[in-house]
Amino acid sequence: MGPIQSLDDLFGVLRRRGLLIALISIVGIAASVFLASLQPNSYEAAAVLQVETPVVTDGTDDPTGTSTAQFLQLIEQRMLTRENLIAVIERHALFAAAEGMNIDQKVQLLRAAVRFQSVARVAQQAFGGGAGVSAMIIFARFEDPEQAARVANDFAQSILDESAAGQAARSRETMRFYLEEEARVSDEIVALEGRIAAFKNANSAALPDAGTARENELLDLDAAIRAIDQSLVGLLGERTVLQNAGSLRAVEQRQLETLVAQIDVLNAQKAALQAQRDALAASSARTPEIERELSAFDRQLRQLQDQYDVINRRLAEAETSQRLEERNQAERFTLLERAIVPLEPSGGRGRKLMAMGVIASLGLAFGLALALEMMNPVLRTRGQMLRQLDLSPVITIPDLPLRGSPAGGRAGAEKGPLMRLRDGLPKPMMLAAGIVVFLVVMAAAAIGAISA
């Protein structure tokens, strides 16, 4: 159980250790104020860029402003690259007094001294869309106020130049891309149409469109074959009669030869018609396969035509966007407010150091007082005896010094509060307290310098 279990116990600790708490707090706060006063002042300047909405929309602008936010984030990343920071350091001779500082350290200091802040649009955004951006603020913090203003304006102008060049480059790249896509898809459409025409020419007899004509032609061929068969039946009958007649006269012999010749001609005609009919029947059997292949060609052609239509629409939008860029009617960035030389320091490092020192001093003072109470656990009140021992005291006797004691009487009365504190506090504890106070103050100074 700890020494503080009620408000009375807390007030008792404050009464007994109040001098120690006050001493440590005063020393720590004084050291914090002294170290804070030694820190140099810093000045912060700010330049404001405004995102102007397009006068005429081209249909490609994002209503949620997400593209603008992403573009600003990309520009911010480019501004904080090592090459750009080195160029800014050289233009403004930053950190020239720090002779022992290398270029990497200067780049880190400049990156820490500059920050960007985006201002969201007040207008309600579309559901599920990102927040739009209406402005960007560029902050620069330096010990020299004029240097802070120059650096902030330099970054603002760089963002303006980068945004203008970037938007123009994007428009040109978009135009070039869609022109190339239009040519590519157009060539694919022409090539596919050529393949379809060649396929139809090679399979003209089996095309689905020729199905009715093919059926009619089959009917005509069947009728012609039946007519030939009927003629053959008559001629074959006459030939049989003549052949069975025995010896034939010259006239009958010539008649038989004529019948044989006619039969041969009809058989040849029938064979030709049958071959033609078989070819038409084979073409009819291949019609479903030809129809499937033609359907696949048609789907490919429709897809290419849809792509071509989309590309043409995007190309028209890109052309409109490029014209708007040329006329300064598209979305653009303008310098709303230049950074001016700040007249008052913005604080920061000294205030942080002083606040951390005050908090650390108070925490150390109360922590040390509590540690002393825990190292010397004494039952001081009736309530503590009841809680710890479950015993109720009958009488309370105060601590009275004896008259003849060297430590009592007049000698004890002549001791001041500091002497009593020295006698009641162990010397190792006093030394440790002093060391801890010194370390806390130095740590607060280091942390404050790093954070600033």
Coordinates of C-alpha atoms in Angstrom, one line a residue:
M1 CA 0.0 0.0 0.0
G2 CA 1.4 3.5 -0.9
P3 CA 1.7 6.4 1.5
I4 CA -1.0 8.4 -0.3
Q5 CA -4.5 6.9 -0.1
S6 CA -6.6 9.9 0.6
L7 CA -6.7 13.7 0.2
D8 CA -5.5 14.1 3.8
D9 CA -2.5 12.0 3.0
L10 CA -1.7 14.1 -0.1
F11 CA -2.0 17.3 1.9
G12 CA 0.2 15.9 4.5
V13 CA 2.9 15.0 2.0
L14 CA 2.7 18.5 0.6
R15 CA 3.1 20.0 4.1
R16 CA 6.1 17.9 5.0
R17 CA 7.8 18.0 1.6
G18 CA 6.7 21.4 0.4
L19 CA 10.1 23.0 0.9
L20 CA 11.8 20.3 -1.2
I21 CA 9.1 20.5 -3.9
A22 CA 9.4 24.3 -4.0
L23 CA 13.2 24.2 -4.1
I24 CA 13.5 21.7 -7.0
S25 CA 10.7 23.4 -8.9
I26 CA 12.3 26.8 -8.6
V27 CA 15.7 25.6 -9.6
G28 CA 14.3 23.7 -12.6
I29 CA 12.1 26.5 -13.8
A30 CA 14.8 29.0 -13.4
A31 CA 17.2 26.8 -15.4
S32 CA 14.5 26.3 -18.1
V33 CA 13.8 30.0 -18.4
F34 CA 17.6 30.7 -18.6
L35 CA 18.1 28.1 -21.3
A36 CA 15.1 29.3 -23.2
S37 CA 16.4 32.8 -23.2
L38 CA 19.6 31.6 -24.8
Q39 CA 17.8 30.1 -27.8
P40 CA 17.7 32.3 -30.9
N41 CA 14.3 33.6 -32.2
S42 CA 12.8 32.1 -35.3
Y43 CA 10.5 33.9 -37.8
E44 CA 7.9 32.2 -39.9
A45 CA 6.6 33.6 -43.3
A46 CA 3.8 32.2 -45.4
A47 CA 2.8 32.5 -49.0
V48 CA -0.7 31.5 -50.2
L49 CA -1.5 29.9 -53.5
Q50 CA -5.1 29.8 -54.7
V51 CA -6.6 27.0 -56.9
E52 CA -8.8 28.7 -59.4
T53 CA -11.6 26.6 -60.9
P54 CA -11.9 26.4 -64.7
V55 CA -14.0 29.1 -66.4
V56 CA -15.2 26.5 -69.0
T57 CA -15.2 22.8 -68.2
D58 CA -14.0 20.3 -70.7
G59 CA -15.7 17.3 -69.3
T60 CA -12.5 15.8 -67.9
D61 CA -12.2 17.8 -64.6
D62 CA -12.8 15.7 -61.5
P63 CA -15.7 17.2 -59.5
T64 CA -14.3 15.9 -56.3
G65 CA -11.0 17.7 -56.7
T66 CA -9.0 14.5 -56.2
S67 CA -6.9 15.0 -59.3
T68 CA -6.0 18.5 -58.0
A69 CA -5.0 17.2 -54.6
Q70 CA -2.9 14.5 -56.1
F71 CA -1.2 17.0 -58.5
L72 CA -0.4 19.3 -55.5
Q73 CA 1.0 16.4 -53.6
L74 CA 3.2 15.4 -56.6
I75 CA 4.5 19.0 -56.8
E76 CA 5.2 19.1 -53.1
Q77 CA 7.2 15.9 -53.4
R78 CA 9.2 17.5 -56.3
M79 CA 9.8 20.7 -54.3
L80 CA 11.3 18.7 -51.4
T81 CA 13.7 16.6 -53.6
R82 CA 17.4 16.9 -52.8
E83 CA 18.2 18.6 -56.1
N84 CA 15.6 21.3 -55.7
L85 CA 16.6 22.0 -52.1
I86 CA 20.2 22.3 -53.1
A87 CA 19.2 24.8 -55.8
V88 CA 17.2 26.8 -53.2
I89 CA 20.2 26.8 -50.8
E90 CA 22.5 28.1 -53.5
R91 CA 20.1 30.8 -54.8
H92 CA 19.6 32.3 -51.3
A93 CA 23.0 31.4 -49.7
L94 CA 21.2 29.6 -46.9
F95 CA 23.3 28.5 -43.9
A96 CA 26.3 30.4 -45.2
A97 CA 27.5 31.1 -41.7
A98 CA 27.7 27.4 -40.8
E99 CA 31.0 26.6 -42.3
G100 CA 31.4 23.2 -40.8
M101 CA 28.0 22.0 -42.1
N102 CA 28.0 19.7 -45.1
I103 CA 25.4 19.9 -47.9
D104 CA 23.4 16.9 -46.5
Q105 CA 22.9 18.6 -43.2
K106 CA 21.8 21.8 -44.9
V107 CA 19.3 19.9 -47.0
Q108 CA 17.8 18.3 -43.9
L109 CA 17.6 21.7 -42.1
L110 CA 15.8 23.3 -45.1
R111 CA 13.4 20.3 -45.5
A112 CA 12.5 20.8 -41.8
A113 CA 12.2 24.5 -42.1
V114 CA 9.6 24.4 -45.0
R115 CA 6.2 22.9 -44.8
F116 CA 3.1 22.8 -47.0
Q117 CA -0.5 23.0 -45.9
S118 CA -3.5 22.4 -48.2
V119 CA -6.9 24.1 -47.5
A120 CA -9.9 22.1 -48.4
R121 CA -12.9 23.5 -50.3
V122 CA -15.9 24.5 -48.3
A123 CA -18.3 23.2 -51.0
Q124 CA -19.8 19.8 -50.3
Q125 CA -18.0 17.0 -52.1
A126 CA -19.5 14.1 -53.9
F127 CA -20.2 11.0 -51.9
G128 CA -17.2 8.7 -51.8
G129 CA -14.9 11.4 -53.4
G130 CA -11.8 13.0 -51.9
A131 CA -11.8 16.5 -50.5
G132 CA -11.2 19.2 -53.0
V133 CA -8.4 21.7 -52.5
S134 CA -9.0 25.5 -52.7
A135 CA -5.6 26.8 -51.6
M136 CA -2.1 25.9 -50.5
I137 CA 0.0 27.7 -47.9
I138 CA 3.8 27.5 -48.0
F139 CA 5.5 28.1 -44.6
A140 CA 9.2 28.9 -44.1
R141 CA 10.8 29.2 -40.7
F142 CA 14.3 30.8 -40.3
E143 CA 16.2 32.9 -37.8
D144 CA 16.4 35.7 -40.4
P145 CA 12.9 37.1 -41.2
E146 CA 13.9 38.3 -44.7
Q147 CA 15.3 34.9 -45.5
A148 CA 12.1 33.3 -44.4
A149 CA 10.0 35.5 -46.7
R150 CA 12.4 35.0 -49.6
V151 CA 12.3 31.2 -49.3
A152 CA 8.5 31.1 -49.0
N153 CA 8.1 33.2 -52.1
D154 CA 10.7 31.1 -53.9
F155 CA 8.8 27.9 -53.3
A156 CA 5.5 29.6 -54.2
Q157 CA 6.9 30.7 -57.5
S158 CA 8.4 27.3 -58.2
I159 CA 5.1 25.7 -57.6
L160 CA 3.4 28.1 -60.0
D161 CA 6.0 27.4 -62.7
E162 CA 5.9 23.7 -62.1
S163 CA 2.1 23.6 -62.2
A164 CA 1.9 25.6 -65.4
A165 CA 4.6 23.4 -67.1
G166 CA 3.1 20.2 -65.7
Q167 CA -0.5 21.0 -67.0
A168 CA 0.8 21.9 -70.4
A169 CA 2.9 18.8 -70.6
R170 CA 0.0 16.7 -69.4
S171 CA -2.2 18.1 -72.2
R172 CA 0.4 17.4 -74.8
E173 CA 1.0 13.9 -73.6
T174 CA -2.7 13.2 -73.5
M175 CA -3.2 14.5 -77.0
R176 CA -0.2 12.4 -78.3
F177 CA -1.4 9.3 -76.6
Y178 CA -5.0 9.5 -77.9
L179 CA -3.7 10.3 -81.4
E180 CA -1.5 7.2 -81.3
E181 CA -4.4 5.1 -80.0
E182 CA -6.7 6.4 -82.7
A183 CA -4.2 5.4 -85.4
R184 CA -3.6 2.0 -83.9
V185 CA -7.3 1.1 -83.5
S186 CA -8.1 2.4 -86.9
D187 CA -5.4 0.1 -88.4
E188 CA -6.7 -2.8 -86.5
I189 CA -10.3 -2.1 -87.8
V190 CA -9.0 -2.0 -91.4
A191 CA -7.0 -5.2 -91.0
L192 CA -10.0 -7.0 -89.4
E193 CA -12.4 -5.8 -92.1
G194 CA -9.9 -7.2 -94.7
R195 CA -9.8 -10.6 -92.9
I196 CA -13.6 -10.7 -92.9
A197 CA -13.9 -9.9 -96.6
A198 CA -11.3 -12.6 -97.5
F199 CA -13.1 -15.1 -95.3
K200 CA -16.4 -14.4 -96.9
N201 CA -14.9 -14.7 -100.4
A202 CA -13.3 -18.0 -99.5
N203 CA -16.6 -19.4 -98.1
S204 CA -19.2 -17.6 -100.2
A205 CA -21.1 -20.9 -100.9
A206 CA -21.5 -21.6 -97.1
L207 CA -22.4 -18.2 -95.9
P208 CA -25.5 -18.0 -93.8
D209 CA -26.9 -15.2 -96.0
A210 CA -26.9 -17.6 -99.1
G211 CA -28.9 -20.3 -97.3
T212 CA -32.2 -19.6 -99.1
A213 CA -30.5 -19.5 -102.6
R214 CA -28.6 -22.6 -101.7
E215 CA -31.8 -24.5 -100.8
N216 CA -33.5 -23.4 -104.0
E217 CA -30.5 -24.5 -106.1
L218 CA -30.6 -27.9 -104.4
L219 CA -34.3 -28.2 -105.3
D220 CA -33.5 -27.3 -108.9
L221 CA -30.6 -29.8 -109.0
D222 CA -32.9 -32.6 -107.6
A223 CA -35.5 -31.8 -110.3
A224 CA -32.9 -31.9 -113.0
I225 CA -31.5 -35.2 -111.8
R226 CA -35.0 -36.7 -111.6
A227 CA -35.7 -35.6 -115.2
I228 CA -32.4 -37.2 -116.4
D229 CA -33.3 -40.4 -114.6
Q230 CA -36.7 -40.5 -116.3
S231 CA -35.0 -40.0 -119.7
L232 CA -32.5 -42.7 -118.9
V233 CA -35.2 -45.1 -118.1
G234 CA -36.8 -44.7 -121.5
L235 CA -33.5 -44.8 -123.4
L236 CA -32.4 -47.9 -121.5
G237 CA -35.6 -49.6 -122.4
E238 CA -35.3 -48.9 -126.1
R239 CA -31.7 -50.1 -126.0
T240 CA -32.7 -53.3 -124.3
V241 CA -35.3 -54.0 -127.0
L242 CA -32.9 -53.5 -129.8
Q243 CA -30.2 -55.6 -128.1
N244 CA -32.7 -58.5 -127.6
A245 CA -33.8 -58.4 -131.3
G246 CA -30.9 -60.6 -132.5
S247 CA -29.4 -59.6 -135.8
L248 CA -29.9 -55.9 -136.6
R249 CA -30.2 -54.2 -139.8
A250 CA -28.1 -51.2 -140.6
V251 CA -30.8 -48.8 -139.7
E252 CA -31.4 -50.5 -136.4
Q253 CA -27.7 -50.7 -135.7
R254 CA -27.3 -46.9 -136.2
Q255 CA -30.4 -46.4 -133.9
L256 CA -28.8 -48.5 -131.2
E257 CA -25.5 -46.6 -131.4
T258 CA -27.5 -43.3 -131.1
L259 CA -29.3 -44.6 -128.0
V260 CA -26.0 -45.6 -126.4
A261 CA -24.5 -42.1 -127.1
Q262 CA -27.6 -40.4 -125.6
I263 CA -27.4 -42.6 -122.5
D264 CA -23.7 -41.7 -122.1
V265 CA -24.5 -38.0 -122.4
L266 CA -27.3 -38.2 -119.8
N267 CA -25.1 -40.2 -117.4
A268 CA -22.4 -37.5 -117.7
Q269 CA -24.9 -34.8 -117.1
K270 CA -26.3 -36.6 -114.1
A271 CA -22.8 -37.1 -112.7
A272 CA -22.1 -33.4 -113.0
L273 CA -25.4 -32.4 -111.4
Q274 CA -24.8 -34.9 -108.6
A275 CA -21.3 -33.6 -107.9
Q276 CA -22.8 -30.0 -107.8
R277 CA -25.5 -31.2 -105.4
D278 CA -22.9 -32.9 -103.2
A279 CA -20.9 -29.7 -103.1
L280 CA -23.9 -27.6 -102.1
A281 CA -24.8 -30.2 -99.4
A282 CA -21.3 -30.0 -98.0
S283 CA -21.5 -26.2 -97.9
S284 CA -24.8 -26.4 -96.1
A285 CA -23.2 -28.6 -93.5
R286 CA -20.4 -26.1 -92.9
T287 CA -22.8 -23.1 -92.5
P288 CA -23.0 -23.3 -88.6
E289 CA -19.3 -23.3 -88.3
I290 CA -19.0 -20.4 -90.7
E291 CA -21.7 -18.5 -88.8
R292 CA -19.8 -18.9 -85.5
E293 CA -16.6 -17.6 -87.1
L294 CA -18.4 -14.7 -88.6
S295 CA -20.0 -13.9 -85.2
A296 CA -16.6 -13.9 -83.6
F297 CA -15.3 -11.5 -86.3
D298 CA -18.3 -9.3 -85.7
R299 CA -17.7 -9.2 -81.9
Q300 CA -14.1 -8.2 -82.5
L301 CA -15.1 -5.5 -84.9
R302 CA -17.7 -4.1 -82.5
Q303 CA -15.2 -4.0 -79.7
L304 CA -12.7 -2.2 -81.9
Q305 CA -15.4 0.3 -83.0
D306 CA -16.4 0.9 -79.4
Q307 CA -12.8 1.6 -78.5
Y308 CA -12.5 3.9 -81.5
D309 CA -15.6 5.8 -80.4
V310 CA -14.2 6.2 -76.8
I311 CA -10.8 7.3 -78.1
N312 CA -12.4 9.9 -80.4
R313 CA -14.4 11.2 -77.5
R314 CA -11.4 11.4 -75.2
L315 CA -9.4 13.0 -78.0
A316 CA -12.0 15.7 -78.4
E317 CA -11.9 16.3 -74.7
A318 CA -8.1 16.5 -74.7
E319 CA -8.2 19.0 -77.6
T320 CA -10.7 21.1 -75.6
S321 CA -8.5 20.9 -72.6
Q322 CA -5.4 22.0 -74.6
R323 CA -7.3 25.0 -76.0
L324 CA -8.4 26.0 -72.5
E325 CA -4.8 25.7 -71.3
E326 CA -3.7 28.0 -74.2
R327 CA -6.3 30.5 -73.3
N328 CA -5.7 30.3 -69.5
Q329 CA -9.3 29.2 -68.9
A330 CA -8.5 25.8 -67.3
E331 CA -7.9 25.1 -63.7
R332 CA -4.7 26.9 -62.6
F333 CA -2.8 28.2 -59.6
T334 CA -2.4 31.9 -58.8
L335 CA -0.4 33.7 -56.1
L336 CA -3.0 35.0 -53.7
E337 CA -0.7 36.4 -51.1
R338 CA 3.1 36.9 -51.2
A339 CA 5.1 36.2 -48.1
I340 CA 6.0 39.4 -46.3
V341 CA 8.9 39.9 -43.8
P342 CA 7.6 38.9 -40.3
L343 CA 8.0 41.6 -37.7
E344 CA 7.5 39.4 -34.6
P345 CA 9.2 36.1 -33.8
S346 CA 7.0 33.0 -33.9
G347 CA 8.7 31.5 -30.8
G348 CA 8.8 27.8 -31.0
R349 CA 12.1 26.6 -29.8
G350 CA 12.4 28.7 -26.6
R351 CA 8.8 28.3 -25.6
K352 CA 8.9 24.5 -26.1
L353 CA 12.1 24.3 -24.1
M354 CA 10.7 26.4 -21.3
A355 CA 7.4 24.4 -21.2
M356 CA 9.2 21.1 -21.2
G357 CA 11.6 22.3 -18.4
V358 CA 8.7 23.4 -16.2
I359 CA 6.8 20.1 -16.7
A360 CA 10.0 18.1 -16.0
S361 CA 10.9 20.2 -12.9
L362 CA 7.4 19.8 -11.4
G363 CA 7.3 16.1 -12.2
L364 CA 10.8 15.6 -10.7
A365 CA 9.9 17.5 -7.5
F366 CA 6.7 15.6 -6.9
G367 CA 8.3 12.3 -7.8
L368 CA 11.2 12.8 -5.4
A369 CA 8.8 13.8 -2.6
L370 CA 6.8 10.7 -3.2
A371 CA 10.0 8.6 -3.3
L372 CA 11.1 9.9 0.1
E373 CA 7.7 9.1 1.6
M374 CA 7.9 5.6 0.3
M375 CA 11.4 5.1 1.6
N376 CA 10.3 6.2 5.0
P377 CA 6.9 4.6 5.6
V378 CA 5.6 6.1 8.9
L379 CA 2.1 5.8 10.2
R380 CA 1.3 9.5 10.9
T381 CA -2.4 9.6 11.3
R382 CA -5.2 7.7 12.9
G383 CA -6.7 6.8 9.5
Q384 CA -3.4 5.3 8.3
M385 CA -3.2 3.1 11.5
L386 CA -6.7 1.9 10.9
R387 CA -6.1 1.0 7.3
Q388 CA -2.7 -0.6 7.8
L389 CA -3.0 -2.3 11.2
D390 CA -6.7 -2.4 11.7
L391 CA -6.1 -0.9 15.2
S392 CA -7.6 2.3 16.6
P393 CA -5.1 4.5 18.6
V394 CA -6.2 5.4 22.2
I395 CA -4.1 8.5 22.5
T396 CA -1.7 10.5 20.2
I397 CA 1.5 11.8 21.8
P398 CA 3.4 14.6 19.9
D399 CA 7.1 14.4 19.4
L400 CA 8.6 16.7 22.1
P401 CA 12.3 17.3 22.4
L402 CA 13.9 16.7 25.8
R403 CA 15.3 19.6 27.8
G404 CA 18.7 18.2 28.4
S405 CA 19.2 16.8 24.9
P406 CA 21.8 18.5 22.7
A407 CA 19.4 18.1 19.8
G408 CA 16.5 19.6 21.7
G409 CA 15.8 22.8 23.5
R410 CA 17.3 26.0 22.3
A411 CA 19.6 24.3 19.8
G412 CA 16.7 22.6 18.1
A413 CA 14.7 25.8 18.1
E414 CA 17.5 27.8 16.5
K415 CA 17.6 25.5 13.4
G416 CA 15.9 27.0 10.4
P417 CA 13.8 25.2 7.8
L418 CA 16.8 24.6 5.5
M419 CA 18.8 23.1 8.3
R420 CA 16.0 20.9 9.3
L421 CA 15.6 19.8 5.6
R422 CA 19.3 19.1 5.4
D423 CA 19.3 17.0 8.6
G424 CA 16.1 15.1 7.6
L425 CA 17.3 14.4 4.0
P426 CA 20.1 11.9 3.4
K427 CA 23.1 13.3 1.7
P428 CA 23.2 10.7 -1.1
M429 CA 19.6 11.6 -1.8
M430 CA 20.4 15.3 -2.0
L431 CA 23.3 14.6 -4.4
A432 CA 21.1 12.4 -6.6
A433 CA 18.4 15.0 -6.6
G434 CA 20.8 17.6 -7.8
I435 CA 22.2 15.3 -10.5
V436 CA 18.7 14.4 -11.7
V437 CA 17.6 18.1 -11.9
F438 CA 20.7 18.9 -14.0
L439 CA 20.1 15.9 -16.3
V440 CA 16.4 16.7 -16.7
V441 CA 17.1 20.3 -17.6
M442 CA 19.8 19.3 -20.1
A443 CA 17.6 16.7 -21.7
A444 CA 14.8 19.2 -22.0
A445 CA 17.1 21.6 -23.7
A446 CA 18.3 18.9 -26.1
I447 CA 14.8 17.7 -26.9
G448 CA 13.6 21.3 -27.4
A449 CA 16.4 22.0 -29.8
I450 CA 15.7 18.8 -31.8
S451 CA 12.0 19.4 -32.0
A452 CA 12.4 23.0 -33.1

